[in-house]
Amino acid sequence: MSLFVAVPVGLAMGVVFGFLLEKGRVFEPGIIVGQMQMRSFVMLKMFLAAVATGAVVLAVLNGLGIVKLQPKAALYAADVVGGLILGIGIALAGACPGTTLAQIGAGYRDAIFTLIGGLAGAVTFSYAEPWLKTTFLGQGQGKITFAQILGIPYWIGALALAAALVAVLIALELWRPWRGEIGRNADGDLDAPAERPSGPRVVPAE
């Protein structure tokens, strides 16, 4: 794919992603923090749906020979430590790397500081990565996939994963319907009381 094609395609995908992110309310700090506190499962449902969809698409494209898999190395210690750091940051900031720009666009001014912190962290990691690779964090078993471990074609494993995720998604939705999880004001605050006007309505004189 040439650069002139890749850039417009990337921009179009970004627009679609941002639109769906906003409509799904997953970018809101209340939704994100609610998920980290296990009070709301909207964010988990969105992620499960995205992973299941991606698994089906990759299964089809890989099965037809259109795309080639490029798995990353399995670094277990780095995954655990990095996941804990990321989770703590998400819980404290009420944002994750994929939602920060959406929050800024929606008017959350504190998300600007989250973006600055994320960029600073990325720069710091880029300088620290060569050293980190020499520690226990850089040890792993190389590039492996579950399909290789189970000895099955990738597309079969991907479709099985997608089916399992859809089953979990349906069970979550039956247990906690999404309409009851976004708050009365659709702001992610599950404990926010409904806003009611107090006192008589005053109409300003012209």
mmCIF file of C-alpha atoms in Angstrom:
data_model
loop_
_atom_site.group_PDB
_atom_site.id
_atom_site.type_symbol
_atom_site.label_atom_id
_atom_site.label_comp_id
_atom_site.label_asym_id
_atom_site.label_seq_id
_atom_site.Cartn_x
_atom_site.Cartn_y
_atom_site.Cartn_z
ATOM 1 C CA MET A 1 0.000 0.000 0.000
ATOM 2 C CA SER A 2 1.467 3.334 -1.046
ATOM 3 C CA LEU A 3 1.750 6.335 1.238
ATOM 4 C CA PHE A 4 -0.853 8.251 -0.775
ATOM 5 C CA VAL A 5 -3.349 5.452 -0.132
ATOM 6 C CA ALA A 6 -2.328 4.616 3.437
ATOM 7 C CA VAL A 7 -2.739 8.185 4.762
ATOM 8 C CA PRO A 8 -6.346 8.730 3.538
ATOM 9 C CA VAL A 9 -7.324 5.223 4.645
ATOM 10 C CA GLY A 10 -5.798 5.834 8.075
ATOM 11 C CA LEU A 11 -7.576 9.173 8.415
ATOM 12 C CA ALA A 12 -10.899 7.641 7.383
ATOM 13 C CA MET A 13 -10.486 4.819 9.887
ATOM 14 C CA GLY A 14 -9.622 7.360 12.581
ATOM 15 C CA VAL A 15 -12.773 9.348 11.861
ATOM 16 C CA VAL A 16 -14.929 6.212 12.047
ATOM 17 C CA PHE A 17 -13.197 5.102 15.241
ATOM 18 C CA GLY A 18 -13.646 8.493 16.888
ATOM 19 C CA PHE A 19 -17.305 8.678 15.843
ATOM 20 C CA LEU A 20 -18.109 5.234 17.254
ATOM 21 C CA LEU A 21 -16.073 5.965 20.380
ATOM 22 C CA GLU A 22 -18.113 9.095 21.039
ATOM 23 C CA LYS A 23 -21.446 7.432 20.305
ATOM 24 C CA GLY A 24 -20.547 4.511 22.556
ATOM 25 C CA ARG A 25 -19.754 6.946 25.423
ATOM 26 C CA VAL A 26 -16.624 4.929 26.155
ATOM 27 C CA PHE A 27 -14.436 8.026 26.091
ATOM 28 C CA GLU A 28 -16.114 9.556 29.150
ATOM 29 C CA PRO A 29 -14.086 9.475 32.404
ATOM 30 C CA GLY A 30 -17.084 8.221 34.404
ATOM 31 C CA ILE A 31 -17.505 5.210 32.112
ATOM 32 C CA ILE A 32 -13.779 4.414 32.219
ATOM 33 C CA VAL A 33 -13.430 4.754 35.988
ATOM 34 C CA GLY A 34 -16.696 2.823 36.461
ATOM 35 C CA GLN A 35 -15.206 -0.057 34.480
ATOM 36 C CA MET A 36 -12.007 -0.044 36.524
ATOM 37 C CA GLN A 37 -14.144 -0.118 39.684
ATOM 38 C CA MET A 38 -16.332 -2.924 38.254
ATOM 39 C CA ARG A 39 -19.426 -0.723 38.553
ATOM 40 C CA SER A 40 -20.043 -0.374 34.828
ATOM 41 C CA PHE A 41 -19.333 -2.770 31.991
ATOM 42 C CA VAL A 42 -19.948 -0.579 28.939
ATOM 43 C CA MET A 43 -16.225 -0.285 28.249
ATOM 44 C CA LEU A 44 -15.682 -4.049 28.507
ATOM 45 C CA LYS A 45 -18.607 -4.700 26.177
ATOM 46 C CA MET A 46 -17.198 -2.317 23.579
ATOM 47 C CA PHE A 47 -13.768 -3.935 23.781
ATOM 48 C CA LEU A 48 -15.195 -7.451 23.536
ATOM 49 C CA ALA A 49 -17.231 -6.452 20.493
ATOM 50 C CA ALA A 50 -14.163 -4.852 18.880
ATOM 51 C CA VAL A 51 -11.933 -7.880 19.523
ATOM 52 C CA ALA A 52 -14.574 -10.310 18.250
ATOM 53 C CA THR A 53 -15.087 -8.252 15.090
ATOM 54 C CA GLY A 54 -11.354 -7.947 14.523
ATOM 55 C CA ALA A 55 -10.886 -11.695 15.006
ATOM 56 C CA VAL A 56 -13.505 -12.482 12.351
ATOM 57 C CA VAL A 57 -12.029 -9.979 9.884
ATOM 58 C CA LEU A 58 -8.488 -11.279 10.411
ATOM 59 C CA ALA A 59 -9.685 -14.863 10.111
ATOM 60 C CA VAL A 60 -11.232 -14.120 6.724
ATOM 61 C CA LEU A 61 -8.333 -12.039 5.410
ATOM 62 C CA ASN A 62 -5.698 -14.483 6.646
ATOM 63 C CA GLY A 63 -7.650 -17.497 5.422
ATOM 64 C CA LEU A 64 -7.842 -15.957 1.935
ATOM 65 C CA GLY A 65 -4.138 -15.150 2.011
ATOM 66 C CA ILE A 66 -4.714 -11.392 1.798
ATOM 67 C CA VAL A 67 -2.845 -10.528 5.001
ATOM 68 C CA LYS A 68 0.028 -12.191 6.830
ATOM 69 C CA LEU A 69 0.112 -12.424 10.602
ATOM 70 C CA GLN A 70 2.841 -10.498 12.390
ATOM 71 C CA PRO A 71 2.564 -11.497 16.075
ATOM 72 C CA LYS A 72 4.653 -9.747 18.709
ATOM 73 C CA ALA A 73 6.991 -11.589 21.034
ATOM 74 C CA ALA A 74 5.399 -13.013 24.172
ATOM 75 C CA LEU A 75 7.082 -11.163 27.056
ATOM 76 C CA TYR A 76 5.116 -12.290 30.093
ATOM 77 C CA ALA A 77 6.813 -10.182 32.775
ATOM 78 C CA ALA A 78 6.662 -7.065 30.607
ATOM 79 C CA ASP A 79 2.991 -7.716 29.841
ATOM 80 C CA VAL A 80 2.110 -8.057 33.539
ATOM 81 C CA VAL A 81 4.135 -5.054 34.711
ATOM 82 C CA GLY A 82 3.062 -2.884 31.785
ATOM 83 C CA GLY A 83 -0.562 -3.892 32.232
ATOM 84 C CA LEU A 84 -0.505 -2.951 35.900
ATOM 85 C CA ILE A 85 1.076 0.444 35.161
ATOM 86 C CA LEU A 86 -1.434 1.099 32.383
ATOM 87 C CA GLY A 87 -4.376 0.040 34.548
ATOM 88 C CA ILE A 88 -3.310 2.271 37.427
ATOM 89 C CA GLY A 89 -2.902 5.196 35.051
ATOM 90 C CA ILE A 90 -6.329 4.622 33.501
ATOM 91 C CA ALA A 91 -7.987 4.443 36.920
ATOM 92 C CA LEU A 92 -6.297 7.650 38.109
ATOM 93 C CA ALA A 93 -6.742 9.687 34.933
ATOM 94 C CA GLY A 94 -10.129 8.382 33.814
ATOM 95 C CA ALA A 95 -8.687 7.991 30.335
ATOM 96 C CA CYS A 96 -6.725 5.560 28.221
ATOM 97 C CA PRO A 97 -4.469 6.187 25.203
ATOM 98 C CA GLY A 98 -7.311 5.597 22.770
ATOM 99 C CA THR A 99 -9.729 8.042 24.401
ATOM 100 C CA THR A 100 -7.559 11.045 25.274
ATOM 101 C CA LEU A 101 -7.980 12.868 21.949
ATOM 102 C CA ALA A 102 -11.718 12.143 21.970
ATOM 103 C CA GLN A 103 -11.944 13.677 25.442
ATOM 104 C CA ILE A 104 -10.086 16.782 24.295
ATOM 105 C CA GLY A 105 -12.418 17.103 21.328
ATOM 106 C CA ALA A 106 -15.431 16.745 23.618
ATOM 107 C CA GLY A 107 -14.202 19.567 25.862
ATOM 108 C CA TYR A 108 -12.554 17.719 28.769
ATOM 109 C CA ARG A 109 -9.754 20.183 29.459
ATOM 110 C CA ASP A 110 -7.957 17.962 31.976
ATOM 111 C CA ALA A 111 -7.407 15.443 29.168
ATOM 112 C CA ILE A 112 -4.773 17.812 27.793
ATOM 113 C CA PHE A 113 -2.575 16.985 30.782
ATOM 114 C CA THR A 114 -3.237 13.286 30.220
ATOM 115 C CA LEU A 115 -2.049 13.676 26.633
ATOM 116 C CA ILE A 116 1.091 15.520 27.728
ATOM 117 C CA GLY A 117 1.811 12.824 30.317
ATOM 118 C CA GLY A 118 1.284 10.082 27.740
ATOM 119 C CA LEU A 119 3.665 11.693 25.259
ATOM 120 C CA ALA A 120 6.258 12.186 28.000
ATOM 121 C CA GLY A 121 5.905 8.546 28.988
ATOM 122 C CA ALA A 122 6.305 7.381 25.390
ATOM 123 C CA VAL A 123 9.489 9.432 24.962
ATOM 124 C CA THR A 124 10.858 8.128 28.275
ATOM 125 C CA PHE A 125 10.112 4.537 27.274
ATOM 126 C CA SER A 126 11.811 4.958 23.897
ATOM 127 C CA TYR A 127 15.044 5.898 25.682
ATOM 128 C CA ALA A 128 14.675 3.225 28.377
ATOM 129 C CA GLU A 129 13.675 0.352 26.070
ATOM 130 C CA PRO A 130 17.256 -0.745 25.148
ATOM 131 C CA TRP A 131 18.080 -1.114 28.839
ATOM 132 C CA LEU A 132 14.761 -2.767 29.695
ATOM 133 C CA LYS A 133 15.436 -5.465 27.100
ATOM 134 C CA THR A 134 18.477 -6.539 29.119
ATOM 135 C CA THR A 135 16.401 -7.119 32.262
ATOM 136 C CA PHE A 136 13.856 -9.804 33.130
ATOM 137 C CA LEU A 137 11.240 -7.699 31.357
ATOM 138 C CA GLY A 138 12.826 -8.541 28.021
ATOM 139 C CA GLN A 139 12.718 -12.312 28.525
ATOM 140 C CA GLY A 140 10.077 -14.387 26.769
ATOM 141 C CA GLN A 141 9.340 -17.276 24.438
ATOM 142 C CA GLY A 142 9.457 -15.400 21.170
ATOM 143 C CA LYS A 143 6.629 -14.969 18.694
ATOM 144 C CA ILE A 144 3.948 -17.551 19.405
ATOM 145 C CA THR A 145 0.184 -17.721 18.929
ATOM 146 C CA PHE A 146 -2.533 -19.853 20.497
ATOM 147 C CA ALA A 147 -3.128 -21.413 17.087
ATOM 148 C CA GLN A 148 0.478 -22.633 17.038
ATOM 149 C CA ILE A 149 0.227 -23.988 20.587
ATOM 150 C CA LEU A 150 -3.016 -25.843 19.790
ATOM 151 C CA GLY A 151 -1.779 -26.954 16.378
ATOM 152 C CA ILE A 152 -4.766 -25.601 14.444
ATOM 153 C CA PRO A 153 -5.113 -23.115 11.571
ATOM 154 C CA TYR A 154 -5.290 -19.506 12.691
ATOM 155 C CA TRP A 155 -8.711 -18.859 11.168
ATOM 156 C CA ILE A 156 -10.264 -21.693 13.196
ATOM 157 C CA GLY A 157 -8.838 -20.367 16.443
ATOM 158 C CA ALA A 158 -9.866 -16.797 15.588
ATOM 159 C CA LEU A 159 -13.465 -17.776 14.829
ATOM 160 C CA ALA A 160 -13.647 -19.869 18.008
ATOM 161 C CA LEU A 161 -12.349 -16.905 20.015
ATOM 162 C CA ALA A 162 -14.892 -14.602 18.387
ATOM 163 C CA ALA A 163 -17.735 -17.019 19.210
ATOM 164 C CA ALA A 164 -16.614 -17.253 22.848
ATOM 165 C CA LEU A 165 -16.398 -13.463 23.151
ATOM 166 C CA VAL A 166 -19.852 -13.015 21.647
ATOM 167 C CA ALA A 167 -21.255 -15.489 24.189
ATOM 168 C CA VAL A 168 -19.636 -13.524 27.031
ATOM 169 C CA LEU A 169 -20.913 -10.274 25.523
ATOM 170 C CA ILE A 170 -24.494 -11.563 25.363
ATOM 171 C CA ALA A 171 -24.299 -12.787 28.958
ATOM 172 C CA LEU A 172 -22.994 -9.394 30.126
ATOM 173 C CA GLU A 173 -25.737 -7.554 28.278
ATOM 174 C CA LEU A 174 -28.439 -9.779 29.780
ATOM 175 C CA TRP A 175 -26.966 -9.206 33.244
ATOM 176 C CA ARG A 176 -26.269 -5.476 32.908
ATOM 177 C CA PRO A 177 -28.138 -3.869 29.958
ATOM 178 C CA TRP A 178 -26.209 -0.944 28.498
ATOM 179 C CA ARG A 179 -29.114 1.488 28.839
ATOM 180 C CA GLY A 180 -28.895 1.227 32.604
ATOM 181 C CA GLU A 181 -25.125 1.673 32.691
ATOM 182 C CA ILE A 182 -24.587 5.112 31.182
ATOM 183 C CA GLY A 183 -26.259 7.090 33.984
ATOM 184 C CA ARG A 184 -29.374 9.208 33.866
ATOM 185 C CA ASN A 185 -27.525 12.002 32.121
ATOM 186 C CA ALA A 186 -25.446 9.737 29.863
ATOM 187 C CA ASP A 187 -22.285 10.986 31.526
ATOM 188 C CA GLY A 188 -21.023 7.743 32.999
ATOM 189 C CA ASP A 189 -21.798 8.768 36.583
ATOM 190 C CA LEU A 190 -23.897 5.905 37.881
ATOM 191 C CA ASP A 191 -24.666 7.653 41.146
ATOM 192 C CA ALA A 192 -25.640 11.051 39.734
ATOM 193 C CA PRO A 193 -29.209 12.041 40.611
ATOM 194 C CA ALA A 194 -31.461 13.208 37.842
ATOM 195 C CA GLU A 195 -31.358 16.962 37.401
ATOM 196 C CA ARG A 196 -34.672 18.598 38.282
ATOM 197 C CA PRO A 197 -35.478 22.275 38.061
ATOM 198 C CA SER A 198 -36.040 23.849 41.465
ATOM 199 C CA GLY A 199 -38.471 26.725 42.040
ATOM 200 C CA PRO A 200 -40.628 28.523 39.541
ATOM 201 C CA ARG A 201 -39.272 29.137 36.093
ATOM 202 C CA VAL A 202 -38.352 32.749 35.523
ATOM 203 C CA VAL A 203 -38.659 34.124 32.029
ATOM 204 C CA PRO A 204 -36.491 37.184 31.486
ATOM 205 C CA ALA A 205 -38.310 40.275 30.285
ATOM 206 C CA GLU A 206 -37.489 41.426 26.813
#
